[in-house]
PDB file of C-alpha atoms and ligand atoms in Angstrom:
ATOM      1  CA  MET K   1      11.780  86.719  45.360  1.00  0.00           C
ATOM      2  CA  ASN K   2       9.483  85.854  42.261  1.00  0.00           C
ATOM      3  CA  GLU K   3      11.563  88.025  40.309  1.00  0.00           C
ATOM      4  CA  ILE K   4      14.861  86.595  41.504  1.00  0.00           C
ATOM      5  CA  LEU K   5      13.602  83.107  40.424  1.00  0.00           C
ATOM      6  CA  ASP K   6      12.189  84.448  36.883  1.00  0.00           C
ATOM      7  CA  GLU K   7      15.722  85.997  36.262  1.00  0.00           C
ATOM      8  CA  ILE K   8      17.464  82.666  37.303  1.00  0.00           C
ATOM      9  CA  ILE K   9      15.324  80.902  34.912  1.00  0.00           C
ATOM     10  CA  TYR K  10      15.748  83.229  31.998  1.00  0.00           C
ATOM     11  CA  GLU K  11      19.610  82.929  32.596  1.00  0.00           C
ATOM     12  CA  ASN K  12      19.657  79.367  32.527  1.00  0.00           C
ATOM     13  CA  ARG K  13      17.308  78.551  29.648  1.00  0.00           C
ATOM     14  CA  LYS K  14      20.452  78.639  27.325  1.00  0.00           C
ATOM     15  CA  TYR K  15      21.541  75.268  28.599  1.00  0.00           C
ATOM     16  CA  LEU K  16      18.469  73.532  27.565  1.00  0.00           C
ATOM     17  CA  CYS K  17      19.270  72.961  23.933  1.00  0.00           C
ATOM     18  CA  GLU K  18      22.540  71.056  24.964  1.00  0.00           C
ATOM     19  CA  GLY K  19      20.534  68.292  26.760  1.00  0.00           C
ATOM     20  CA  GLN K  20      17.843  65.529  25.617  1.00  0.00           C
ATOM     21  CA  VAL K  21      14.391  64.642  26.654  1.00  0.00           C
ATOM     22  CA  ALA K  22      14.641  60.802  27.891  1.00  0.00           C
ATOM     23  CA  SER K  23      13.561  58.452  25.326  1.00  0.00           C
ATOM     24  CA  TYR K  24      14.388  55.313  26.722  1.00  0.00           C
ATOM     25  CA  ILE K  25      10.783  55.018  27.983  1.00  0.00           C
ATOM     26  CA  PRO K  26       8.976  56.002  24.632  1.00  0.00           C
ATOM     27  CA  GLU K  27       6.121  57.858  26.266  1.00  0.00           C
ATOM     28  CA  LEU K  28       8.736  60.427  28.085  1.00  0.00           C
ATOM     29  CA  LYS K  29       9.774  61.711  24.277  1.00  0.00           C
ATOM     30  CA  ASN K  30       6.628  63.861  24.891  1.00  0.00           C
ATOM     31  CA  GLY K  31       8.302  65.835  27.527  1.00  0.00           C
ATOM     32  CA  ASN K  32       8.807  69.508  26.851  1.00  0.00           C
ATOM     33  CA  LYS K  33      12.310  70.116  26.242  1.00  0.00           C
ATOM     34  CA  ASP K  34      11.779  73.729  26.479  1.00  0.00           C
ATOM     35  CA  ALA K  35      10.244  73.914  29.839  1.00  0.00           C
ATOM     36  CA  LEU K  36      12.288  75.181  32.749  1.00  0.00           C
ATOM     37  CA  GLY K  37      10.603  76.124  36.081  1.00  0.00           C
ATOM     38  CA  ILE K  38      10.757  76.325  39.741  1.00  0.00           C
ATOM     39  CA  TYR K  39       8.762  76.376  42.983  1.00  0.00           C
ATOM     40  CA  ILE K  40       9.765  76.973  46.427  1.00  0.00           C
ATOM     41  CA  THR K  41       7.762  76.401  49.648  1.00  0.00           C
ATOM     42  CA  THR K  42       9.108  77.804  52.763  1.00  0.00           C
ATOM     43  CA  LEU K  43       8.562  76.474  56.200  1.00  0.00           C
ATOM     44  CA  GLU K  44       6.842  79.468  57.336  1.00  0.00           C
ATOM     45  CA  GLY K  45       4.188  78.910  54.661  1.00  0.00           C
ATOM     46  CA  LYS K  46       5.449  81.252  51.975  1.00  0.00           C
ATOM     47  CA  GLU K  47       5.485  80.075  48.343  1.00  0.00           C
ATOM     48  CA  TYR K  48       7.351  81.442  45.334  1.00  0.00           C
ATOM     49  CA  PHE K  49       7.755  80.404  41.720  1.00  0.00           C
ATOM     50  CA  GLY K  50       9.100  81.204  38.352  1.00  0.00           C
ATOM     51  CA  GLY K  51       9.237  79.970  34.783  1.00  0.00           C
ATOM     52  CA  ASP K  52       7.248  77.266  33.563  1.00  0.00           C
ATOM     53  CA  TYR K  53       6.343  76.024  37.088  1.00  0.00           C
ATOM     54  CA  TYR K  54       3.054  74.729  35.994  1.00  0.00           C
ATOM     55  CA  THR K  55       4.372  71.994  33.470  1.00  0.00           C
ATOM     56  CA  LYS K  56       3.394  68.671  34.422  1.00  0.00           C
ATOM     57  CA  PHE K  57       5.892  65.461  34.269  1.00  0.00           C
ATOM     58  CA  THR K  58       6.101  62.194  35.913  1.00  0.00           C
ATOM     59  CA  ILE K  59       7.873  61.870  39.225  1.00  0.00           C
ATOM     60  CA  GLN K  60      10.290  58.963  38.052  1.00  0.00           C
ATOM     61  CA  SER K  61      13.161  58.453  40.498  1.00  0.00           C
ATOM     62  CA  ILE K  62      12.097  61.180  42.901  1.00  0.00           C
ATOM     63  CA  SER K  63       9.547  58.448  44.108  1.00  0.00           C
ATOM     64  CA  LYS K  64      12.458  56.555  45.347  1.00  0.00           C
ATOM     65  CA  ILE K  65      12.906  58.919  48.375  1.00  0.00           C
ATOM     66  CA  ILE K  66       9.248  58.509  49.201  1.00  0.00           C
ATOM     67  CA  THR K  67       9.070  54.730  48.919  1.00  0.00           C
ATOM     68  CA  LEU K  68      12.465  54.561  50.953  1.00  0.00           C
ATOM     69  CA  ALA K  69      10.858  56.574  53.900  1.00  0.00           C
ATOM     70  CA  LEU K  70       7.593  54.304  53.598  1.00  0.00           C
ATOM     71  CA  ALA K  71       9.689  51.042  53.363  1.00  0.00           C
ATOM     72  CA  ILE K  72      11.738  51.888  56.606  1.00  0.00           C
ATOM     73  CA  MET K  73       8.542  52.839  58.558  1.00  0.00           C
ATOM     74  CA  ASP K  74       6.978  49.764  57.281  1.00  0.00           C
ATOM     75  CA  ASN K  75       9.841  47.343  58.148  1.00  0.00           C
ATOM     76  CA  GLY K  76      12.512  49.057  60.271  1.00  0.00           C
ATOM     77  CA  ILE K  77      15.853  50.536  59.442  1.00  0.00           C
ATOM     78  CA  GLU K  78      17.603  47.279  60.133  1.00  0.00           C
ATOM     79  CA  TYR K  79      15.592  44.932  58.082  1.00  0.00           C
ATOM     80  CA  VAL K  80      15.621  47.556  54.847  1.00  0.00           C
ATOM     81  CA  PHE K  81      19.332  47.912  55.008  1.00  0.00           C
ATOM     82  CA  SER K  82      20.156  44.358  55.366  1.00  0.00           C
ATOM     83  CA  LYS K  83      18.576  44.054  51.886  1.00  0.00           C
ATOM     84  CA  VAL K  84      20.077  47.387  50.268  1.00  0.00           C
ATOM     85  CA  GLY K  85      23.140  49.168  50.895  1.00  0.00           C
ATOM     86  CA  MET K  86      24.052  52.700  51.827  1.00  0.00           C
ATOM     87  CA  GLU K  87      27.052  53.400  49.337  1.00  0.00           C
ATOM     88  CA  PRO K  88      27.073  55.584  46.432  1.00  0.00           C
ATOM     89  CA  THR K  89      28.141  54.200  42.812  1.00  0.00           C
ATOM     90  CA  THR K  90      29.967  55.467  39.745  1.00  0.00           C
ATOM     91  CA  GLU K  91      27.665  53.286  37.318  1.00  0.00           C
ATOM     92  CA  ALA K  92      24.712  54.514  35.800  1.00  0.00           C
ATOM     93  CA  PHE K  93      21.413  54.409  37.545  1.00  0.00           C
ATOM     94  CA  ASN K  94      20.097  51.276  35.721  1.00  0.00           C
ATOM     95  CA  SER K  95      23.469  49.432  35.739  1.00  0.00           C
ATOM     96  CA  ILE K  96      23.760  45.753  36.263  1.00  0.00           C
ATOM     97  CA  VAL K  97      27.292  45.351  36.899  1.00  0.00           C
ATOM     98  CA  ASP K  98      27.456  46.397  40.417  1.00  0.00           C
ATOM     99  CA  LEU K  99      24.611  43.879  41.415  1.00  0.00           C
ATOM    100  CA  GLU K 100      26.940  41.020  40.713  1.00  0.00           C
ATOM    101  CA  MET K 101      30.516  42.347  40.727  1.00  0.00           C
ATOM    102  CA  LYS K 102      30.430  44.266  44.143  1.00  0.00           C
ATOM    103  CA  ASN K 103      29.914  40.952  45.849  1.00  0.00           C
ATOM    104  CA  LEU K 104      27.625  42.338  48.532  1.00  0.00           C
ATOM    105  CA  ASN K 105      24.885  40.264  47.565  1.00  0.00           C
ATOM    106  CA  LYS K 106      22.440  43.480  47.479  1.00  0.00           C
ATOM    107  CA  PRO K 107      22.059  46.590  45.500  1.00  0.00           C
ATOM    108  CA  LEU K 108      24.529  49.399  46.608  1.00  0.00           C
ATOM    109  CA  ASN K 109      21.796  51.941  47.401  1.00  0.00           C
ATOM    110  CA  PRO K 110      18.241  52.770  47.338  1.00  0.00           C
ATOM    111  CA  MET K 111      18.476  55.292  44.518  1.00  0.00           C
ATOM    112  CA  ILE K 112      19.705  53.318  41.888  1.00  0.00           C
ATOM    113  CA  ASN K 113      17.025  51.304  40.012  1.00  0.00           C
ATOM    114  CA  ALA K 114      18.113  47.840  41.580  1.00  0.00           C
ATOM    115  CA  GLY K 115      17.778  49.266  45.115  1.00  0.00           C
ATOM    116  CA  ALA K 116      14.597  50.986  44.467  1.00  0.00           C
ATOM    117  CA  ILE K 117      12.890  48.012  42.938  1.00  0.00           C
ATOM    118  CA  ALA K 118      13.972  46.171  46.136  1.00  0.00           C
ATOM    119  CA  ILE K 119      12.621  48.887  48.218  1.00  0.00           C
ATOM    120  CA  SER K 120       9.356  48.638  46.408  1.00  0.00           C
ATOM    121  CA  SER K 121       9.157  45.051  47.256  1.00  0.00           C
ATOM    122  CA  MET K 122       9.106  45.921  50.980  1.00  0.00           C
ATOM    123  CA  ILE K 123       6.002  48.270  50.895  1.00  0.00           C
ATOM    124  CA  LYS K 124       3.442  46.594  52.757  1.00  0.00           C
ATOM    125  CA  GLY K 125       0.150  45.618  51.218  1.00  0.00           C
ATOM    126  CA  ASP K 126      -1.708  42.011  50.363  1.00  0.00           C
ATOM    127  CA  THR K 127      -1.520  42.812  46.660  1.00  0.00           C
ATOM    128  CA  SER K 128       0.555  45.172  44.558  1.00  0.00           C
ATOM    129  CA  GLU K 129      -2.585  47.274  43.837  1.00  0.00           C
ATOM    130  CA  GLU K 130      -2.784  47.661  47.510  1.00  0.00           C
ATOM    131  CA  ALA K 131       1.124  48.391  48.067  1.00  0.00           C
ATOM    132  CA  PHE K 132       0.760  51.056  45.392  1.00  0.00           C
ATOM    133  CA  SER K 133      -2.178  52.521  46.719  1.00  0.00           C
ATOM    134  CA  ARG K 134      -0.426  53.115  50.177  1.00  0.00           C
ATOM    135  CA  VAL K 135       2.451  54.896  48.034  1.00  0.00           C
ATOM    136  CA  LEU K 136      -0.024  57.100  46.265  1.00  0.00           C
ATOM    137  CA  ASP K 137      -1.783  57.942  49.541  1.00  0.00           C
ATOM    138  CA  PHE K 138       1.445  58.833  51.125  1.00  0.00           C
ATOM    139  CA  VAL K 139       2.654  61.217  48.056  1.00  0.00           C
ATOM    140  CA  ARG K 140      -0.840  62.825  48.309  1.00  0.00           C
ATOM    141  CA  LYS K 141      -0.415  63.495  51.877  1.00  0.00           C
ATOM    142  CA  LEU K 142       3.269  64.815  51.630  1.00  0.00           C
ATOM    143  CA  SER K 143       2.328  67.045  48.594  1.00  0.00           C
ATOM    144  CA  GLY K 144      -1.038  68.210  50.125  1.00  0.00           C
ATOM    145  CA  ASN K 145      -2.249  67.412  46.900  1.00  0.00           C
ATOM    146  CA  GLU K 146      -5.306  64.662  46.900  1.00  0.00           C
ATOM    147  CA  GLU K 147      -5.615  65.064  43.053  1.00  0.00           C
ATOM    148  CA  LEU K 148      -2.119  63.504  42.419  1.00  0.00           C
ATOM    149  CA  ASP K 149      -2.390  60.203  40.120  1.00  0.00           C
ATOM    150  CA  LEU K 150      -0.531  58.314  37.683  1.00  0.00           C
ATOM    151  CA  ASN K 151      -0.110  59.004  34.141  1.00  0.00           C
ATOM    152  CA  TYR K 152      -1.513  55.830  32.407  1.00  0.00           C
ATOM    153  CA  ASN K 153       0.293  56.232  29.319  1.00  0.00           C
ATOM    154  CA  VAL K 154       3.624  56.540  30.865  1.00  0.00           C
ATOM    155  CA  TYR K 155       2.873  53.514  33.267  1.00  0.00           C
ATOM    156  CA  VAL K 156       1.946  51.327  30.247  1.00  0.00           C
ATOM    157  CA  SER K 157       4.941  52.628  28.159  1.00  0.00           C
ATOM    158  CA  GLU K 158       7.406  51.793  30.999  1.00  0.00           C
ATOM    159  CA  LYS K 159       5.706  48.440  31.841  1.00  0.00           C
ATOM    160  CA  LYS K 160       6.006  47.557  28.108  1.00  0.00           C
ATOM    161  CA  THR K 161       9.543  48.485  27.676  1.00  0.00           C
ATOM    162  CA  GLY K 162      11.218  48.008  31.238  1.00  0.00           C
ATOM    163  CA  ASN K 163      13.194  44.895  30.304  1.00  0.00           C
ATOM    164  CA  ARG K 164      16.234  46.255  32.060  1.00  0.00           C
ATOM    165  CA  ASN K 165      14.483  46.789  35.247  1.00  0.00           C
ATOM    166  CA  ARG K 166      12.952  43.229  34.867  1.00  0.00           C
ATOM    167  CA  SER K 167      16.407  41.768  34.592  1.00  0.00           C
ATOM    168  CA  LEU K 168      17.508  43.668  37.701  1.00  0.00           C
ATOM    169  CA  ALA K 169      14.403  42.558  39.713  1.00  0.00           C
ATOM    170  CA  TYR K 170      14.612  38.661  38.541  1.00  0.00           C
ATOM    171  CA  PHE K 171      18.545  38.783  39.480  1.00  0.00           C
ATOM    172  CA  MET K 172      17.595  39.976  42.678  1.00  0.00           C
ATOM    173  CA  LYS K 173      15.076  37.381  43.069  1.00  0.00           C
ATOM    174  CA  SER K 174      17.615  34.719  42.402  1.00  0.00           C
ATOM    175  CA  THR K 175      19.831  36.008  45.127  1.00  0.00           C
ATOM    176  CA  GLY K 176      17.033  36.454  47.766  1.00  0.00           C
ATOM    177  CA  VAL K 177      16.866  40.326  47.937  1.00  0.00           C
ATOM    178  CA  ILE K 178      13.471  40.208  46.361  1.00  0.00           C
ATOM    179  CA  GLU K 179      11.299  37.727  48.272  1.00  0.00           C
ATOM    180  CA  ASN K 180       7.696  38.078  46.848  1.00  0.00           C
ATOM    181  CA  ASP K 181       6.197  38.041  43.261  1.00  0.00           C
ATOM    182  CA  VAL K 182       8.737  39.772  40.676  1.00  0.00           C
ATOM    183  CA  GLU K 183       5.997  41.326  38.373  1.00  0.00           C
ATOM    184  CA  ALA K 184       3.942  42.517  41.321  1.00  0.00           C
ATOM    185  CA  VAL K 185       6.989  44.299  42.505  1.00  0.00           C
ATOM    186  CA  LEU K 186       7.653  45.629  39.264  1.00  0.00           C
ATOM    187  CA  ASP K 187       4.182  46.911  38.898  1.00  0.00           C
ATOM    188  CA  VAL K 188       4.410  48.838  42.046  1.00  0.00           C
ATOM    189  CA  TYR K 189       7.605  50.215  40.910  1.00  0.00           C
ATOM    190  CA  PHE K 190       6.549  51.187  37.373  1.00  0.00           C
ATOM    191  CA  LYS K 191       3.579  52.830  38.847  1.00  0.00           C
ATOM    192  CA  GLN K 192       5.186  54.935  41.216  1.00  0.00           C
ATOM    193  CA  CYS K 193       7.505  56.448  38.680  1.00  0.00           C
ATOM    194  CA  SER K 194       4.459  57.324  36.432  1.00  0.00           C
ATOM    195  CA  ILE K 195       2.814  59.551  39.249  1.00  0.00           C
ATOM    196  CA  GLU K 196       2.320  63.086  37.593  1.00  0.00           C
ATOM    197  CA  VAL K 197       3.410  66.018  39.622  1.00  0.00           C
ATOM    198  CA  THR K 198       4.335  69.535  39.157  1.00  0.00           C
ATOM    199  CA  CYS K 199       7.263  71.362  40.666  1.00  0.00           C
ATOM    200  CA  LYS K 200       4.924  72.616  43.285  1.00  0.00           C
ATOM    201  CA  ASP K 201       4.096  69.442  44.402  1.00  0.00           C
ATOM    202  CA  LEU K 202       7.733  68.391  44.700  1.00  0.00           C
ATOM    203  CA  SER K 203       8.503  71.608  46.673  1.00  0.00           C
ATOM    204  CA  LYS K 204       5.761  70.766  49.090  1.00  0.00           C
ATOM    205  CA  ILE K 205       7.414  67.138  49.629  1.00  0.00           C
ATOM    206  CA  ALA K 206      10.664  68.663  49.997  1.00  0.00           C
ATOM    207  CA  ALA K 207       9.357  70.888  52.525  1.00  0.00           C
ATOM    208  CA  VAL K 208       8.205  68.026  54.851  1.00  0.00           C
ATOM    209  CA  PHE K 209      11.781  66.624  54.733  1.00  0.00           C
ATOM    210  CA  ALA K 210      13.319  70.118  55.277  1.00  0.00           C
ATOM    211  CA  ASN K 211      10.871  70.008  58.402  1.00  0.00           C
ATOM    212  CA  ASN K 212      12.513  66.558  59.325  1.00  0.00           C
ATOM    213  CA  GLY K 213       9.117  64.644  58.651  1.00  0.00           C
ATOM    214  CA  VAL K 214       6.352  67.206  60.104  1.00  0.00           C
ATOM    215  CA  ILE K 215       4.176  68.678  57.468  1.00  0.00           C
ATOM    216  CA  PRO K 216       4.533  72.393  57.778  1.00  0.00           C
ATOM    217  CA  TRP K 217       0.965  73.379  56.898  1.00  0.00           C
ATOM    218  CA  THR K 218      -0.652  70.856  59.365  1.00  0.00           C
ATOM    219  CA  GLY K 219       2.065  70.282  62.188  1.00  0.00           C
ATOM    220  CA  GLU K 220       1.337  66.641  61.538  1.00  0.00           C
ATOM    221  CA  ARG K 221       4.420  64.303  61.946  1.00  0.00           C
ATOM    222  CA  ILE K 222       4.286  61.989  58.981  1.00  0.00           C
ATOM    223  CA  ILE K 223       7.670  60.739  58.848  1.00  0.00           C
ATOM    224  CA  GLU K 224       9.853  59.692  61.898  1.00  0.00           C
ATOM    225  CA  LYS K 225      12.748  62.263  62.273  1.00  0.00           C
ATOM    226  CA  GLU K 226      15.478  59.569  62.115  1.00  0.00           C
ATOM    227  CA  VAL K 227      13.800  58.156  58.805  1.00  0.00           C
ATOM    228  CA  ALA K 228      13.794  61.730  57.420  1.00  0.00           C
ATOM    229  CA  GLN K 229      17.367  62.155  58.347  1.00  0.00           C
ATOM    230  CA  ILE K 230      18.418  58.976  56.802  1.00  0.00           C
ATOM    231  CA  VAL K 231      16.506  59.912  53.601  1.00  0.00           C
ATOM    232  CA  LYS K 232      18.296  63.188  53.304  1.00  0.00           C
ATOM    233  CA  THR K 233      21.685  61.753  53.626  1.00  0.00           C
ATOM    234  CA  ILE K 234      21.191  59.217  51.079  1.00  0.00           C
ATOM    235  CA  MET K 235      19.762  61.899  48.829  1.00  0.00           C
ATOM    236  CA  VAL K 236      23.141  63.742  49.401  1.00  0.00           C
ATOM    237  CA  THR K 237      25.463  60.860  48.586  1.00  0.00           C
ATOM    238  CA  CYS K 238      23.278  59.125  45.957  1.00  0.00           C
ATOM    239  CA  GLY K 239      20.327  61.389  45.003  1.00  0.00           C
ATOM    240  CA  MET K 240      21.798  62.819  41.699  1.00  0.00           C
ATOM    241  CA  TYR K 241      23.048  59.673  40.021  1.00  0.00           C
ATOM    242  CA  ASP K 242      26.542  59.313  39.422  1.00  0.00           C
ATOM    243  CA  GLY K 243      26.886  63.133  39.479  1.00  0.00           C
ATOM    244  CA  SER K 244      26.092  63.312  43.312  1.00  0.00           C
ATOM    245  CA  GLY K 245      29.497  64.230  44.308  1.00  0.00           C
ATOM    246  CA  GLU K 246      29.876  67.229  41.847  1.00  0.00           C
ATOM    247  CA  PHE K 247      26.381  68.179  42.893  1.00  0.00           C
ATOM    248  CA  ALA K 248      27.309  68.211  46.551  1.00  0.00           C
ATOM    249  CA  VAL K 249      30.300  70.258  45.749  1.00  0.00           C
ATOM    250  CA  LYS K 250      28.615  72.835  43.498  1.00  0.00           C
ATOM    251  CA  ILE K 251      25.079  73.080  45.090  1.00  0.00           C
ATOM    252  CA  GLY K 252      25.594  71.373  48.579  1.00  0.00           C
ATOM    253  CA  LEU K 253      22.038  70.367  49.206  1.00  0.00           C
ATOM    254  CA  PRO K 254      19.964  67.148  49.577  1.00  0.00           C
ATOM    255  CA  ALA K 255      18.393  66.367  46.268  1.00  0.00           C
ATOM    256  CA  LYS K 256      16.750  63.801  43.928  1.00  0.00           C
ATOM    257  CA  SER K 257      16.251  63.947  40.280  1.00  0.00           C
ATOM    258  CA  GLY K 258      14.158  61.813  37.914  1.00  0.00           C
ATOM    259  CA  VAL K 259      14.387  61.402  34.130  1.00  0.00           C
ATOM    260  CA  GLY K 260      10.899  63.118  33.838  1.00  0.00           C
ATOM    261  CA  GLY K 261      12.899  66.292  34.322  1.00  0.00           C
ATOM    262  CA  GLY K 262      11.986  67.099  38.110  1.00  0.00           C
ATOM    263  CA  ILE K 263      14.695  67.709  40.858  1.00  0.00           C
ATOM    264  CA  LEU K 264      13.386  67.726  44.347  1.00  0.00           C
ATOM    265  CA  GLY K 265      15.808  69.866  46.699  1.00  0.00           C
ATOM    266  CA  VAL K 266      15.787  70.209  50.339  1.00  0.00           C
ATOM    267  CA  SER K 267      17.113  73.156  52.339  1.00  0.00           C
ATOM    268  CA  PRO K 268      17.079  72.001  55.730  1.00  0.00           C
ATOM    269  CA  ASN K 269      14.754  73.901  58.210  1.00  0.00           C
ATOM    270  CA  LYS K 270      14.263  76.388  55.476  1.00  0.00           C
ATOM    271  CA  MET K 271      12.344  75.483  52.348  1.00  0.00           C
ATOM    272  CA  GLY K 272      11.419  72.951  49.822  1.00  0.00           C
ATOM    273  CA  ILE K 273      12.500  73.223  46.306  1.00  0.00           C
ATOM    274  CA  GLY K 274      10.973  71.877  42.929  1.00  0.00           C
ATOM    275  CA  ILE K 275      12.514  72.144  39.637  1.00  0.00           C
ATOM    276  CA  VAL K 276      11.149  71.046  36.138  1.00  0.00           C
ATOM    277  CA  GLY K 277      13.050  70.837  33.243  1.00  0.00           C
ATOM    278  CA  PRO K 278      12.817  67.527  31.143  1.00  0.00           C
ATOM    279  CA  SER K 279      15.946  68.382  29.126  1.00  0.00           C
ATOM    280  CA  LEU K 280      18.468  65.959  30.652  1.00  0.00           C
ATOM    281  CA  ASP K 281      22.225  65.784  30.629  1.00  0.00           C
ATOM    282  CA  LYS K 282      24.132  62.639  30.150  1.00  0.00           C
ATOM    283  CA  ARG K 283      23.802  61.359  33.666  1.00  0.00           C
ATOM    284  CA  GLY K 284      19.922  61.896  33.481  1.00  0.00           C
ATOM    285  CA  ASN K 285      19.736  65.136  35.591  1.00  0.00           C
ATOM    286  CA  SER K 286      17.659  68.128  34.380  1.00  0.00           C
ATOM    287  CA  ILE K 287      20.560  69.962  32.574  1.00  0.00           C
ATOM    288  CA  GLY K 288      18.959  73.547  33.393  1.00  0.00           C
ATOM    289  CA  GLY K 289      17.515  72.349  36.559  1.00  0.00           C
ATOM    290  CA  VAL K 290      21.064  71.780  38.049  1.00  0.00           C
ATOM    291  CA  GLU K 291      22.200  75.273  36.922  1.00  0.00           C
ATOM    292  CA  VAL K 292      19.215  76.790  38.344  1.00  0.00           C
ATOM    293  CA  LEU K 293      19.875  75.140  41.713  1.00  0.00           C
ATOM    294  CA  LYS K 294      23.442  76.167  41.530  1.00  0.00           C
ATOM    295  CA  ASP K 295      22.611  79.748  41.120  1.00  0.00           C
ATOM    296  CA  LEU K 296      19.882  79.572  43.735  1.00  0.00           C
ATOM    297  CA  SER K 297      22.135  78.067  46.354  1.00  0.00           C
ATOM    298  CA  GLN K 298      24.672  80.734  45.765  1.00  0.00           C
ATOM    299  CA  LYS K 299      22.354  83.441  45.716  1.00  0.00           C
ATOM    300  CA  LEU K 300      20.685  82.437  49.015  1.00  0.00           C
ATOM    301  CA  ASP K 301      23.745  80.926  50.627  1.00  0.00           C
ATOM    302  CA  LEU K 302      22.003  77.500  50.813  1.00  0.00           C
ATOM    303  CA  SER K 303      24.677  74.947  51.009  1.00  0.00           C
ATOM    304  CA  ILE K 304      24.586  72.648  53.975  1.00  0.00           C
ATOM    305  CA  PHE K 305      28.370  72.342  54.015  1.00  0.00           C
TER     306      PHE K 305
HETATM  307  N1  LIG S 401      11.386  54.732  35.926  1.00  0.00           N
HETATM  308  C1  LIG S 401      12.565  55.031  35.530  1.00  0.00           C
HETATM  309  C2  LIG S 401      13.405  53.850  35.144  1.00  0.00           C
HETATM  310  O1  LIG S 401      13.259  52.754  36.013  1.00  0.00           O
HETATM  311  C3  LIG S 401      13.266  55.901  36.510  1.00  0.00           C
HETATM  312  C4  LIG S 401      14.515  56.230  36.086  1.00  0.00           C
HETATM  313  C5  LIG S 401      14.941  57.562  36.736  1.00  0.00           C
HETATM  314  O2  LIG S 401      14.109  58.437  37.078  1.00  0.00           O
HETATM  315  O3  LIG S 401      16.164  57.765  37.223  1.00  0.00           O
HETATM  316  O4  LIG S 401      14.136  53.497  34.329  1.00  0.00           O
END
């Protein structure tokens, strides 16, 4: 299997030069454009890897699936979806236009920035530090990696320059979607995006979702089954930005990408997949990573459809 993975990585390195490393968060410019790697954790406990799987990067938007699960467990399904919708969008992940124009009075879904910021506001904790520390503990448990922490430079860079996110958040405060202090909510959001991981960590987190919320290596249920199912469904419809439809057709797996270059893919009841490839396409998805997942899905017949 490691040979198959190395071969898939080798075949798809050619796409990396067609993409760009994210630069709108200045610190992300330091991402390695040439890196492409994959890590797989099966539910039977086997692990496989290929390419530059040891590359570190920040989790960015992939954190949105984790906070969604936590917010639902903190507040219940009904409350969370009274504040954030479940519908995909054709706009970019940081778009403002849907917020006002769609007339829903709430962000379209929890995977775009507006929806994710609203979700961060629902994480329980007396202070924003406490809320973030619950998120970090949860990510550590899901990945089985107690060492995970935030990349401070990325966090500061994002906090300094995140004015688009700030405007989304203040708009939502004005409409009542966000009830607590906006800057405190944004702090949780910027920190959750800045957690540094490898694709091994992503594959472990994905394996928990593939196992419907039970940690495969301990047998402990950490996410309720219904919650894991909701998160996976929203990954299919909204996880790959405004490229989610094409991704579903070509790859057919619940997945979530982030502008740090990661993709987390879930093969239900089989395996968790983590990808790293900071060279991004126009939508913000790892350009090589999507191709790697396409080849893997075809070779192993992984499409859920
Ligand atoms: N921290 C990034 C932002 O808020 C996350 C975006 C992403 O990964 O899609 O802009």
